Amino acid sequence: MRDEGGKLIRVAGIAAEITEQKRYQAELVDAREAAEAANRSKSRFLANMSHEIRTPMNGVIGMNQLLLLTDLTDEQRRYVEVAQSSGRTLLKLIDDILDLSKIEVGKIALEISTFNLRQAVEEVAELLGAQAREKALDIRMSVSPKIPELLRGDVHRLRQVLTNLSANA
């Protein structure tokens, strides 16, 4: 405070002890950083494990496909078809886990290429056709004639979306 002439005559102030608050804020920052590091580690682990599981799973599916080309009894054929369907379902789940872990670590990338939309839709219908027939269902998919035959985008992600939407329908 100053007097009428501007001379300093008194100093007034307020002091508050904030050491505890600062310590708490530092703990929160440390906890957040630790949680983010743990999440990144989990995502890397999932991505690595997905790759490690996918390789033998593709081998199982491939061997089932070869087995289906041999002479089998009707009962054996049904067993192999169920194993094949289960293997594909598991592989799809693994792909979804891998995609999720890529999203979490910010490493998912779209693969842009030119593709035939009708062919991609037909492939999805063919993939789901066996499962639909087992349930006495008929799958029909079509593309509007107004849509160009060739498009640019990520055909793999498009197939994923179409497969998920169709399988959940």
PDB file of C-alpha atoms in Angstrom:
ATOM      1  CA  MET A   1       0.000   0.000   0.000  1.00  0.00           C
ATOM      2  CA  ARG A   2       1.172   3.534  -0.688  1.00  0.00           C
ATOM      3  CA  ASP A   3       0.478   6.834   1.013  1.00  0.00           C
ATOM      4  CA  GLU A   4      -0.910   9.930  -0.720  1.00  0.00           C
ATOM      5  CA  GLY A   5       2.542  10.819  -2.002  1.00  0.00           C
ATOM      6  CA  GLY A   6       3.063   7.371  -3.527  1.00  0.00           C
ATOM      7  CA  LYS A   7       5.519   6.205  -0.906  1.00  0.00           C
ATOM      8  CA  LEU A   8       5.336   2.494   0.014  1.00  0.00           C
ATOM      9  CA  ILE A   9       4.100   2.226   3.586  1.00  0.00           C
ATOM     10  CA  ARG A  10       2.849  -1.348   3.927  1.00  0.00           C
ATOM     11  CA  VAL A  11       2.916  -4.675   2.115  1.00  0.00           C
ATOM     12  CA  ALA A  12      -0.052  -7.015   2.406  1.00  0.00           C
ATOM     13  CA  GLY A  13      -0.336 -10.506   0.952  1.00  0.00           C
ATOM     14  CA  ILE A  14      -1.944 -13.886   1.191  1.00  0.00           C
ATOM     15  CA  ALA A  15       0.018 -17.103   1.288  1.00  0.00           C
ATOM     16  CA  ALA A  16      -1.345 -20.580   0.843  1.00  0.00           C
ATOM     17  CA  GLU A  17       0.452 -23.863   1.268  1.00  0.00           C
ATOM     18  CA  ILE A  18       0.108 -25.730  -2.071  1.00  0.00           C
ATOM     19  CA  THR A  19       2.831 -28.336  -1.681  1.00  0.00           C
ATOM     20  CA  GLU A  20       0.262 -31.114  -1.202  1.00  0.00           C
ATOM     21  CA  GLN A  21      -1.772 -29.969  -4.214  1.00  0.00           C
ATOM     22  CA  LYS A  22       1.353 -29.890  -6.397  1.00  0.00           C
ATOM     23  CA  ARG A  23       2.338 -33.374  -5.205  1.00  0.00           C
ATOM     24  CA  TYR A  24      -1.165 -34.659  -6.018  1.00  0.00           C
ATOM     25  CA  GLN A  25      -1.038 -33.082  -9.506  1.00  0.00           C
ATOM     26  CA  ALA A  26       2.348 -34.715 -10.149  1.00  0.00           C
ATOM     27  CA  GLU A  27       0.943 -38.091  -9.047  1.00  0.00           C
ATOM     28  CA  LEU A  28      -1.969 -37.692 -11.461  1.00  0.00           C
ATOM     29  CA  VAL A  29       0.382 -36.910 -14.341  1.00  0.00           C
ATOM     30  CA  ASP A  30       2.547 -39.926 -13.456  1.00  0.00           C
ATOM     31  CA  ALA A  31      -0.502 -42.201 -13.193  1.00  0.00           C
ATOM     32  CA  ARG A  32      -1.833 -41.035 -16.574  1.00  0.00           C
ATOM     33  CA  GLU A  33       1.547 -41.589 -18.239  1.00  0.00           C
ATOM     34  CA  ALA A  34       1.821 -45.060 -16.676  1.00  0.00           C
ATOM     35  CA  ALA A  35      -1.693 -45.970 -17.863  1.00  0.00           C
ATOM     36  CA  GLU A  36      -0.931 -44.767 -21.388  1.00  0.00           C
ATOM     37  CA  ALA A  37       2.320 -46.770 -21.427  1.00  0.00           C
ATOM     38  CA  ALA A  38       0.488 -49.878 -20.195  1.00  0.00           C
ATOM     39  CA  ASN A  39      -2.162 -49.419 -22.887  1.00  0.00           C
ATOM     40  CA  ARG A  40       0.520 -49.107 -25.589  1.00  0.00           C
ATOM     41  CA  SER A  41       2.222 -52.253 -24.276  1.00  0.00           C
ATOM     42  CA  LYS A  42      -1.077 -54.136 -24.302  1.00  0.00           C
ATOM     43  CA  SER A  43      -1.772 -53.040 -27.862  1.00  0.00           C
ATOM     44  CA  ARG A  44       1.709 -54.104 -29.016  1.00  0.00           C
ATOM     45  CA  PHE A  45       1.237 -57.454 -27.264  1.00  0.00           C
ATOM     46  CA  LEU A  46      -2.148 -57.981 -28.937  1.00  0.00           C
ATOM     47  CA  ALA A  47      -0.719 -57.099 -32.332  1.00  0.00           C
ATOM     48  CA  ASN A  48       2.198 -59.522 -31.883  1.00  0.00           C
ATOM     49  CA  MET A  49       0.000 -62.317 -30.554  1.00  0.00           C
ATOM     50  CA  SER A  50      -2.526 -61.801 -33.337  1.00  0.00           C
ATOM     51  CA  HIS A  51       0.218 -62.309 -35.897  1.00  0.00           C
ATOM     52  CA  GLU A  52       1.563 -65.357 -34.061  1.00  0.00           C
ATOM     53  CA  ILE A  53      -1.899 -66.958 -33.880  1.00  0.00           C
ATOM     54  CA  ARG A  54      -2.903 -66.007 -37.429  1.00  0.00           C
ATOM     55  CA  THR A  55      -0.087 -67.999 -39.071  1.00  0.00           C
ATOM     56  CA  PRO A  56      -1.014 -71.439 -37.676  1.00  0.00           C
ATOM     57  CA  MET A  57      -4.719 -70.613 -38.047  1.00  0.00           C
ATOM     58  CA  ASN A  58      -4.199 -70.038 -41.766  1.00  0.00           C
ATOM     59  CA  GLY A  59      -2.461 -73.428 -41.853  1.00  0.00           C
ATOM     60  CA  VAL A  60      -5.456 -75.097 -40.203  1.00  0.00           C
ATOM     61  CA  ILE A  61      -7.870 -73.445 -42.640  1.00  0.00           C
ATOM     62  CA  GLY A  62      -5.676 -74.394 -45.607  1.00  0.00           C
ATOM     63  CA  MET A  63      -5.454 -78.025 -44.485  1.00  0.00           C
ATOM     64  CA  ASN A  64      -9.231 -78.133 -44.009  1.00  0.00           C
ATOM     65  CA  GLN A  65      -9.677 -76.842 -47.548  1.00  0.00           C
ATOM     66  CA  LEU A  66      -7.422 -79.612 -48.838  1.00  0.00           C
ATOM     67  CA  LEU A  67      -9.241 -82.178 -46.725  1.00  0.00           C
ATOM     68  CA  LEU A  68     -12.550 -81.082 -48.260  1.00  0.00           C
ATOM     69  CA  LEU A  69     -11.133 -81.990 -51.689  1.00  0.00           C
ATOM     70  CA  THR A  70     -10.685 -85.626 -50.658  1.00  0.00           C
ATOM     71  CA  ASP A  71     -13.207 -88.457 -50.496  1.00  0.00           C
ATOM     72  CA  LEU A  72     -15.034 -88.048 -47.199  1.00  0.00           C
ATOM     73  CA  THR A  73     -18.173 -89.533 -45.780  1.00  0.00           C
ATOM     74  CA  ASP A  74     -21.063 -87.117 -45.301  1.00  0.00           C
ATOM     75  CA  GLU A  75     -20.432 -87.113 -41.572  1.00  0.00           C
ATOM     76  CA  GLN A  76     -16.708 -86.399 -42.006  1.00  0.00           C
ATOM     77  CA  ARG A  77     -17.475 -83.619 -44.504  1.00  0.00           C
ATOM     78  CA  ARG A  78     -19.826 -81.957 -42.001  1.00  0.00           C
ATOM     79  CA  TYR A  79     -17.144 -82.134 -39.304  1.00  0.00           C
ATOM     80  CA  VAL A  80     -14.522 -80.591 -41.590  1.00  0.00           C
ATOM     81  CA  GLU A  81     -16.952 -77.876 -42.726  1.00  0.00           C
ATOM     82  CA  VAL A  82     -17.706 -76.998 -39.099  1.00  0.00           C
ATOM     83  CA  ALA A  83     -13.975 -76.891 -38.342  1.00  0.00           C
ATOM     84  CA  GLN A  84     -13.463 -74.720 -41.438  1.00  0.00           C
ATOM     85  CA  SER A  85     -16.250 -72.339 -40.432  1.00  0.00           C
ATOM     86  CA  SER A  86     -14.941 -72.149 -36.871  1.00  0.00           C
ATOM     87  CA  GLY A  87     -11.431 -71.471 -38.126  1.00  0.00           C
ATOM     88  CA  ARG A  88     -12.619 -68.631 -40.342  1.00  0.00           C
ATOM     89  CA  THR A  89     -14.625 -67.161 -37.471  1.00  0.00           C
ATOM     90  CA  LEU A  90     -11.579 -67.310 -35.207  1.00  0.00           C
ATOM     91  CA  LEU A  91      -9.376 -65.765 -37.899  1.00  0.00           C
ATOM     92  CA  LYS A  92     -11.891 -62.927 -38.289  1.00  0.00           C
ATOM     93  CA  LEU A  93     -11.841 -62.344 -34.544  1.00  0.00           C
ATOM     94  CA  ILE A  94      -8.043 -62.258 -34.604  1.00  0.00           C
ATOM     95  CA  ASP A  95      -8.157 -59.711 -37.445  1.00  0.00           C
ATOM     96  CA  ASP A  96     -10.574 -57.554 -35.445  1.00  0.00           C
ATOM     97  CA  ILE A  97      -8.278 -57.688 -32.399  1.00  0.00           C
ATOM     98  CA  LEU A  98      -5.318 -56.742 -34.557  1.00  0.00           C
ATOM     99  CA  ASP A  99      -7.229 -53.813 -36.049  1.00  0.00           C
ATOM    100  CA  LEU A 100      -8.270 -52.625 -32.586  1.00  0.00           C
ATOM    101  CA  SER A 101      -4.699 -52.740 -31.331  1.00  0.00           C
ATOM    102  CA  LYS A 102      -3.523 -50.851 -34.436  1.00  0.00           C
ATOM    103  CA  ILE A 103      -6.147 -48.170 -33.847  1.00  0.00           C
ATOM    104  CA  GLU A 104      -5.100 -47.804 -30.204  1.00  0.00           C
ATOM    105  CA  VAL A 105      -1.440 -47.239 -31.080  1.00  0.00           C
ATOM    106  CA  GLY A 106      -2.343 -44.976 -33.984  1.00  0.00           C
ATOM    107  CA  LYS A 107      -0.853 -47.257 -36.639  1.00  0.00           C
ATOM    108  CA  ILE A 108      -3.866 -48.225 -38.680  1.00  0.00           C
ATOM    109  CA  ALA A 109      -3.525 -47.147 -42.254  1.00  0.00           C
ATOM    110  CA  LEU A 110      -5.926 -47.338 -45.138  1.00  0.00           C
ATOM    111  CA  GLU A 111      -4.630 -49.066 -48.241  1.00  0.00           C
ATOM    112  CA  ILE A 112      -5.922 -47.036 -51.148  1.00  0.00           C
ATOM    113  CA  SER A 113      -6.208 -48.914 -54.417  1.00  0.00           C
ATOM    114  CA  THR A 114      -8.568 -49.270 -57.351  1.00  0.00           C
ATOM    115  CA  PHE A 115     -11.010 -52.142 -56.892  1.00  0.00           C
ATOM    116  CA  ASN A 116     -14.145 -53.593 -58.406  1.00  0.00           C
ATOM    117  CA  LEU A 117     -16.988 -52.964 -55.964  1.00  0.00           C
ATOM    118  CA  ARG A 118     -19.272 -55.622 -57.419  1.00  0.00           C
ATOM    119  CA  GLN A 119     -16.525 -58.223 -57.133  1.00  0.00           C
ATOM    120  CA  ALA A 120     -15.871 -57.244 -53.497  1.00  0.00           C
ATOM    121  CA  VAL A 121     -19.592 -57.544 -52.691  1.00  0.00           C
ATOM    122  CA  GLU A 122     -19.786 -60.927 -54.450  1.00  0.00           C
ATOM    123  CA  GLU A 123     -16.787 -62.178 -52.443  1.00  0.00           C
ATOM    124  CA  VAL A 124     -18.496 -61.226 -49.186  1.00  0.00           C
ATOM    125  CA  ALA A 125     -21.718 -62.952 -50.279  1.00  0.00           C
ATOM    126  CA  GLU A 126     -19.730 -66.062 -51.223  1.00  0.00           C
ATOM    127  CA  LEU A 127     -17.867 -66.035 -47.908  1.00  0.00           C
ATOM    128  CA  LEU A 128     -21.088 -65.842 -45.913  1.00  0.00           C
ATOM    129  CA  GLY A 129     -23.020 -68.134 -48.261  1.00  0.00           C
ATOM    130  CA  ALA A 130     -21.896 -71.381 -46.638  1.00  0.00           C
ATOM    131  CA  GLN A 131     -22.890 -70.190 -43.172  1.00  0.00           C
ATOM    132  CA  ALA A 132     -26.223 -68.926 -44.518  1.00  0.00           C
ATOM    133  CA  ARG A 133     -26.978 -72.241 -46.237  1.00  0.00           C
ATOM    134  CA  GLU A 134     -26.299 -74.077 -42.977  1.00  0.00           C
ATOM    135  CA  LYS A 135     -29.064 -71.947 -41.454  1.00  0.00           C
ATOM    136  CA  ALA A 136     -31.355 -72.397 -44.478  1.00  0.00           C
ATOM    137  CA  LEU A 137     -30.932 -68.728 -45.404  1.00  0.00           C
ATOM    138  CA  ASP A 138     -30.335 -67.152 -48.789  1.00  0.00           C
ATOM    139  CA  ILE A 139     -27.912 -64.240 -49.169  1.00  0.00           C
ATOM    140  CA  ARG A 140     -28.493 -61.706 -51.882  1.00  0.00           C
ATOM    141  CA  MET A 141     -26.343 -58.642 -52.319  1.00  0.00           C
ATOM    142  CA  SER A 142     -26.414 -56.138 -55.113  1.00  0.00           C
ATOM    143  CA  VAL A 143     -24.800 -52.873 -56.104  1.00  0.00           C
ATOM    144  CA  SER A 144     -26.792 -50.074 -57.658  1.00  0.00           C
ATOM    145  CA  PRO A 145     -26.078 -49.686 -61.385  1.00  0.00           C
ATOM    146  CA  LYS A 146     -25.496 -45.986 -60.653  1.00  0.00           C
ATOM    147  CA  ILE A 147     -22.296 -46.863 -58.791  1.00  0.00           C
ATOM    148  CA  PRO A 148     -19.183 -46.942 -61.016  1.00  0.00           C
ATOM    149  CA  GLU A 149     -17.650 -50.383 -61.548  1.00  0.00           C
ATOM    150  CA  LEU A 150     -14.218 -49.322 -60.281  1.00  0.00           C
ATOM    151  CA  LEU A 151     -13.693 -47.323 -57.104  1.00  0.00           C
ATOM    152  CA  ARG A 152     -10.678 -46.179 -55.098  1.00  0.00           C
ATOM    153  CA  GLY A 153     -10.389 -47.009 -51.434  1.00  0.00           C
ATOM    154  CA  ASP A 154      -9.448 -49.724 -48.974  1.00  0.00           C
ATOM    155  CA  VAL A 155     -11.166 -52.849 -50.300  1.00  0.00           C
ATOM    156  CA  HIS A 156     -10.041 -54.898 -47.269  1.00  0.00           C
ATOM    157  CA  ARG A 157     -11.732 -52.523 -44.806  1.00  0.00           C
ATOM    158  CA  LEU A 158     -14.814 -52.360 -47.048  1.00  0.00           C
ATOM    159  CA  ARG A 159     -15.045 -56.173 -47.051  1.00  0.00           C
ATOM    160  CA  GLN A 160     -14.669 -56.120 -43.266  1.00  0.00           C
ATOM    161  CA  VAL A 161     -17.538 -53.667 -42.876  1.00  0.00           C
ATOM    162  CA  LEU A 162     -19.761 -55.557 -45.324  1.00  0.00           C
ATOM    163  CA  THR A 163     -18.977 -58.879 -43.647  1.00  0.00           C
ATOM    164  CA  ASN A 164     -19.701 -57.499 -40.160  1.00  0.00           C
ATOM    165  CA  LEU A 165     -22.947 -55.847 -41.240  1.00  0.00           C
ATOM    166  CA  SER A 166     -24.105 -58.940 -43.146  1.00  0.00           C
ATOM    167  CA  ALA A 167     -23.102 -61.403 -40.427  1.00  0.00           C
ATOM    168  CA  ASN A 168     -24.958 -59.343 -37.821  1.00  0.00           C
ATOM    169  CA  ALA A 169     -28.084 -58.963 -39.974  1.00  0.00           C
TER     170      ALA A 169
END
